Amino acid sequence: MLDKMTNQLSFHSNALVLRAERQRAIASNIANADTPGYVARDFKFGDALREATGIGSSGTGSGVTRLATSGSHGTAGTTDPRHMPLPTVPTTASIDRQGALGYAVQTQPSLDNNSVDLDRERANFVDNSVRYEATLRFINGGAKTMLSAIQGQ
């Protein structure tokens, strides 16, 4: 009985953590829009959520859009031992087990080799924000429902 009540809460909390991580990646892309040579980062939310919750593996593996080869020298996507490793968030999500986010596919070439498309990143930011808020509302609604059931209302 208790498992049924907490499973949905656990699912939404995993979704909330992944939404926050994706928001951080998108914000980083927007902040580095003018940085020469910066490569946009992102991951597939659905695949990462399936791996985080353990629901049906689709066989895609890492949950990233396009995972760069990590190279043999370092971790977290570094290709040279002098590169700084990418920060990771301490969660059980697949993006952290892999140690790196994936590289987003470049839609428009630029002279400075920056792959950030500001229009796409802004749209992704707003979409992810709305979905983050919806996830919070699901968690809040579930908590209110459990509280009213416990109080007998």
PDB file of C-alpha atoms in Angstrom:
ATOM      1  CA  MET A   1       0.000   0.000   0.000  1.00  0.00           C
ATOM      2  CA  LEU A   2       2.710   2.434   0.995  1.00  0.00           C
ATOM      3  CA  ASP A   3       4.742   1.447  -2.082  1.00  0.00           C
ATOM      4  CA  LYS A   4       1.937   2.566  -4.382  1.00  0.00           C
ATOM      5  CA  MET A   5       1.849   5.966  -2.714  1.00  0.00           C
ATOM      6  CA  THR A   6       5.600   6.520  -2.734  1.00  0.00           C
ATOM      7  CA  ASN A   7       6.329   5.138  -6.230  1.00  0.00           C
ATOM      8  CA  GLN A   8       4.588   8.046  -7.927  1.00  0.00           C
ATOM      9  CA  LEU A   9       6.316  10.523  -5.641  1.00  0.00           C
ATOM     10  CA  SER A  10       9.663   8.878  -6.402  1.00  0.00           C
ATOM     11  CA  PHE A  11       9.010   9.059 -10.148  1.00  0.00           C
ATOM     12  CA  HIS A  12       8.199  12.762 -10.006  1.00  0.00           C
ATOM     13  CA  SER A  13      11.176  13.521  -7.789  1.00  0.00           C
ATOM     14  CA  ASN A  14      13.478  11.799 -10.324  1.00  0.00           C
ATOM     15  CA  ALA A  15      11.832  13.830 -13.081  1.00  0.00           C
ATOM     16  CA  LEU A  16      12.343  17.029 -11.089  1.00  0.00           C
ATOM     17  CA  VAL A  17      16.056  16.334 -10.595  1.00  0.00           C
ATOM     18  CA  LEU A  18      16.509  15.612 -14.295  1.00  0.00           C
ATOM     19  CA  ARG A  19      14.571  18.738 -15.280  1.00  0.00           C
ATOM     20  CA  ALA A  20      16.831  20.807 -13.020  1.00  0.00           C
ATOM     21  CA  GLU A  21      19.927  19.237 -14.596  1.00  0.00           C
ATOM     22  CA  ARG A  22      18.620  19.942 -18.091  1.00  0.00           C
ATOM     23  CA  GLN A  23      17.815  23.524 -17.099  1.00  0.00           C
ATOM     24  CA  ARG A  24      21.403  23.920 -15.911  1.00  0.00           C
ATOM     25  CA  ALA A  25      22.764  22.584 -19.213  1.00  0.00           C
ATOM     26  CA  ILE A  26      20.525  24.873 -21.275  1.00  0.00           C
ATOM     27  CA  ALA A  27      21.445  27.894 -19.127  1.00  0.00           C
ATOM     28  CA  SER A  28      25.109  27.074 -19.664  1.00  0.00           C
ATOM     29  CA  ASN A  29      24.531  26.940 -23.415  1.00  0.00           C
ATOM     30  CA  ILE A  30      22.829  30.340 -23.385  1.00  0.00           C
ATOM     31  CA  ALA A  31      25.572  31.852 -21.209  1.00  0.00           C
ATOM     32  CA  ASN A  32      28.248  30.618 -23.619  1.00  0.00           C
ATOM     33  CA  ALA A  33      26.495  31.694 -26.807  1.00  0.00           C
ATOM     34  CA  ASP A  34      29.288  34.151 -27.630  1.00  0.00           C
ATOM     35  CA  THR A  35      32.191  31.925 -26.563  1.00  0.00           C
ATOM     36  CA  PRO A  36      34.266  30.911 -29.596  1.00  0.00           C
ATOM     37  CA  GLY A  37      34.483  27.144 -30.019  1.00  0.00           C
ATOM     38  CA  TYR A  38      31.852  26.352 -27.371  1.00  0.00           C
ATOM     39  CA  VAL A  39      29.825  23.231 -28.129  1.00  0.00           C
ATOM     40  CA  ALA A  40      26.213  23.136 -26.918  1.00  0.00           C
ATOM     41  CA  ARG A  41      25.324  20.323 -24.474  1.00  0.00           C
ATOM     42  CA  ASP A  42      22.030  18.516 -23.938  1.00  0.00           C
ATOM     43  CA  PHE A  43      20.531  15.096 -23.196  1.00  0.00           C
ATOM     44  CA  LYS A  44      17.361  13.211 -24.040  1.00  0.00           C
ATOM     45  CA  PHE A  45      15.102  13.656 -21.057  1.00  0.00           C
ATOM     46  CA  GLY A  46      12.912  10.618 -21.769  1.00  0.00           C
ATOM     47  CA  ASP A  47      15.822   8.198 -22.005  1.00  0.00           C
ATOM     48  CA  ALA A  48      17.468   9.608 -18.896  1.00  0.00           C
ATOM     49  CA  LEU A  49      14.202   9.348 -16.931  1.00  0.00           C
ATOM     50  CA  ARG A  50      13.695   5.737 -18.022  1.00  0.00           C
ATOM     51  CA  GLU A  51      17.186   4.893 -16.815  1.00  0.00           C
ATOM     52  CA  ALA A  52      16.804   6.841 -13.568  1.00  0.00           C
ATOM     53  CA  THR A  53      13.536   5.126 -12.695  1.00  0.00           C
ATOM     54  CA  GLY A  54      14.457   1.722 -14.094  1.00  0.00           C
ATOM     55  CA  ILE A  55      11.383   1.592 -16.330  1.00  0.00           C
ATOM     56  CA  GLY A  56      11.886  -0.340 -19.576  1.00  0.00           C
ATOM     57  CA  SER A  57      15.273   0.052 -21.191  1.00  0.00           C
ATOM     58  CA  SER A  58      14.900   1.161 -24.784  1.00  0.00           C
ATOM     59  CA  GLY A  59      18.424   0.083 -25.666  1.00  0.00           C
ATOM     60  CA  THR A  60      19.684   3.566 -26.422  1.00  0.00           C
ATOM     61  CA  GLY A  61      21.908   3.446 -23.392  1.00  0.00           C
ATOM     62  CA  SER A  62      23.146   6.762 -22.167  1.00  0.00           C
ATOM     63  CA  GLY A  63      20.186   9.088 -22.609  1.00  0.00           C
ATOM     64  CA  VAL A  64      22.238  11.710 -24.396  1.00  0.00           C
ATOM     65  CA  THR A  65      21.607  13.354 -27.728  1.00  0.00           C
ATOM     66  CA  ARG A  66      25.047  12.758 -29.160  1.00  0.00           C
ATOM     67  CA  LEU A  67      27.705  11.484 -26.784  1.00  0.00           C
ATOM     68  CA  ALA A  68      31.218  12.482 -27.654  1.00  0.00           C
ATOM     69  CA  THR A  69      33.947   9.944 -27.328  1.00  0.00           C
ATOM     70  CA  SER A  70      35.503  10.460 -23.952  1.00  0.00           C
ATOM     71  CA  GLY A  71      39.065   9.901 -25.058  1.00  0.00           C
ATOM     72  CA  SER A  72      41.559   7.810 -23.186  1.00  0.00           C
ATOM     73  CA  HIS A  73      43.224  10.582 -21.209  1.00  0.00           C
ATOM     74  CA  GLY A  74      40.602  11.937 -18.852  1.00  0.00           C
ATOM     75  CA  THR A  75      37.088  11.685 -17.593  1.00  0.00           C
ATOM     76  CA  ALA A  76      33.856  13.530 -18.236  1.00  0.00           C
ATOM     77  CA  GLY A  77      34.470  14.102 -21.922  1.00  0.00           C
ATOM     78  CA  THR A  78      37.995  15.494 -21.725  1.00  0.00           C
ATOM     79  CA  THR A  79      40.247  14.644 -24.628  1.00  0.00           C
ATOM     80  CA  ASP A  80      43.474  15.981 -23.191  1.00  0.00           C
ATOM     81  CA  PRO A  81      44.903  15.595 -19.659  1.00  0.00           C
ATOM     82  CA  ARG A  82      45.237  19.390 -19.435  1.00  0.00           C
ATOM     83  CA  HIS A  83      41.477  19.916 -19.902  1.00  0.00           C
ATOM     84  CA  MET A  84      39.344  20.649 -16.880  1.00  0.00           C
ATOM     85  CA  PRO A  85      36.801  17.890 -16.122  1.00  0.00           C
ATOM     86  CA  LEU A  86      33.136  18.757 -16.489  1.00  0.00           C
ATOM     87  CA  PRO A  87      31.188  19.125 -13.252  1.00  0.00           C
ATOM     88  CA  THR A  88      28.628  16.456 -12.491  1.00  0.00           C
ATOM     89  CA  VAL A  89      25.607  16.505 -10.237  1.00  0.00           C
ATOM     90  CA  PRO A  90      25.540  13.775  -7.565  1.00  0.00           C
ATOM     91  CA  THR A  91      22.426  11.896  -8.654  1.00  0.00           C
ATOM     92  CA  THR A  92      21.738   8.378  -9.838  1.00  0.00           C
ATOM     93  CA  ALA A  93      20.742   9.623 -13.275  1.00  0.00           C
ATOM     94  CA  SER A  94      22.332   8.118 -16.331  1.00  0.00           C
ATOM     95  CA  ILE A  95      23.952  11.349 -17.370  1.00  0.00           C
ATOM     96  CA  ASP A  96      26.015  11.228 -14.214  1.00  0.00           C
ATOM     97  CA  ARG A  97      26.889   7.553 -14.525  1.00  0.00           C
ATOM     98  CA  GLN A  98      28.219   8.312 -17.979  1.00  0.00           C
ATOM     99  CA  GLY A  99      30.124  11.297 -16.561  1.00  0.00           C
ATOM    100  CA  ALA A 100      29.156  13.775 -19.270  1.00  0.00           C
ATOM    101  CA  LEU A 101      26.288  15.334 -21.111  1.00  0.00           C
ATOM    102  CA  GLY A 102      26.004  14.785 -24.820  1.00  0.00           C
ATOM    103  CA  TYR A 103      26.851  17.305 -27.471  1.00  0.00           C
ATOM    104  CA  ALA A 104      23.856  18.858 -29.186  1.00  0.00           C
ATOM    105  CA  VAL A 105      23.683  18.617 -32.948  1.00  0.00           C
ATOM    106  CA  GLN A 106      24.750  21.848 -34.644  1.00  0.00           C
ATOM    107  CA  THR A 107      22.011  23.324 -36.828  1.00  0.00           C
ATOM    108  CA  GLN A 108      23.821  26.333 -38.282  1.00  0.00           C
ATOM    109  CA  PRO A 109      27.558  26.583 -38.869  1.00  0.00           C
ATOM    110  CA  SER A 110      29.285  29.640 -37.443  1.00  0.00           C
ATOM    111  CA  LEU A 111      32.633  31.249 -38.141  1.00  0.00           C
ATOM    112  CA  ASP A 112      33.829  30.895 -34.546  1.00  0.00           C
ATOM    113  CA  ASN A 113      32.828  27.179 -34.333  1.00  0.00           C
ATOM    114  CA  ASN A 114      30.220  27.889 -31.657  1.00  0.00           C
ATOM    115  CA  SER A 115      27.325  25.429 -31.960  1.00  0.00           C
ATOM    116  CA  VAL A 116      24.801  27.291 -29.768  1.00  0.00           C
ATOM    117  CA  ASP A 117      21.593  28.257 -31.570  1.00  0.00           C
ATOM    118  CA  LEU A 118      20.089  30.906 -29.291  1.00  0.00           C
ATOM    119  CA  ASP A 119      16.565  30.567 -30.683  1.00  0.00           C
ATOM    120  CA  ARG A 120      16.545  26.821 -30.092  1.00  0.00           C
ATOM    121  CA  GLU A 121      18.115  27.171 -26.628  1.00  0.00           C
ATOM    122  CA  ARG A 122      15.605  29.822 -25.543  1.00  0.00           C
ATOM    123  CA  ALA A 123      12.727  27.657 -26.729  1.00  0.00           C
ATOM    124  CA  ASN A 124      14.173  24.650 -24.902  1.00  0.00           C
ATOM    125  CA  PHE A 125      14.647  26.770 -21.771  1.00  0.00           C
ATOM    126  CA  VAL A 126      11.022  27.923 -21.727  1.00  0.00           C
ATOM    127  CA  ASP A 127       9.708  24.435 -22.523  1.00  0.00           C
ATOM    128  CA  ASN A 128      11.797  22.879 -19.758  1.00  0.00           C
ATOM    129  CA  SER A 129      10.723  25.593 -17.297  1.00  0.00           C
ATOM    130  CA  VAL A 130       7.044  24.904 -17.951  1.00  0.00           C
ATOM    131  CA  ARG A 131       7.590  21.169 -17.559  1.00  0.00           C
ATOM    132  CA  TYR A 132       9.569  21.728 -14.347  1.00  0.00           C
ATOM    133  CA  GLU A 133       6.669  23.750 -12.942  1.00  0.00           C
ATOM    134  CA  ALA A 134       4.199  21.040 -13.979  1.00  0.00           C
ATOM    135  CA  THR A 135       6.296  18.406 -12.209  1.00  0.00           C
ATOM    136  CA  LEU A 136       6.289  20.532  -9.067  1.00  0.00           C
ATOM    137  CA  ARG A 137       2.509  20.798  -9.293  1.00  0.00           C
ATOM    138  CA  PHE A 138       2.201  17.001  -9.628  1.00  0.00           C
ATOM    139  CA  ILE A 139       4.343  16.532  -6.520  1.00  0.00           C
ATOM    140  CA  ASN A 140       2.333  19.137  -4.609  1.00  0.00           C
ATOM    141  CA  GLY A 141      -0.964  17.577  -5.692  1.00  0.00           C
ATOM    142  CA  GLY A 142       0.197  14.106  -4.686  1.00  0.00           C
ATOM    143  CA  ALA A 143       1.290  15.359  -1.274  1.00  0.00           C
ATOM    144  CA  LYS A 144      -2.057  17.109  -0.738  1.00  0.00           C
ATOM    145  CA  THR A 145      -3.931  13.961  -1.756  1.00  0.00           C
ATOM    146  CA  MET A 146      -1.936  11.798   0.665  1.00  0.00           C
ATOM    147  CA  LEU A 147      -2.426  14.336   3.449  1.00  0.00           C
ATOM    148  CA  SER A 148      -6.183  14.464   2.937  1.00  0.00           C
ATOM    149  CA  ALA A 149      -6.336  10.634   2.881  1.00  0.00           C
ATOM    150  CA  ILE A 150      -4.380  10.440   6.131  1.00  0.00           C
ATOM    151  CA  GLN A 151      -6.613  13.040   7.778  1.00  0.00           C
ATOM    152  CA  GLY A 152      -9.742  11.297   6.492  1.00  0.00           C
ATOM    153  CA  GLN A 153     -11.189  14.226   4.596  1.00  0.00           C
TER     154      GLN A 153
END
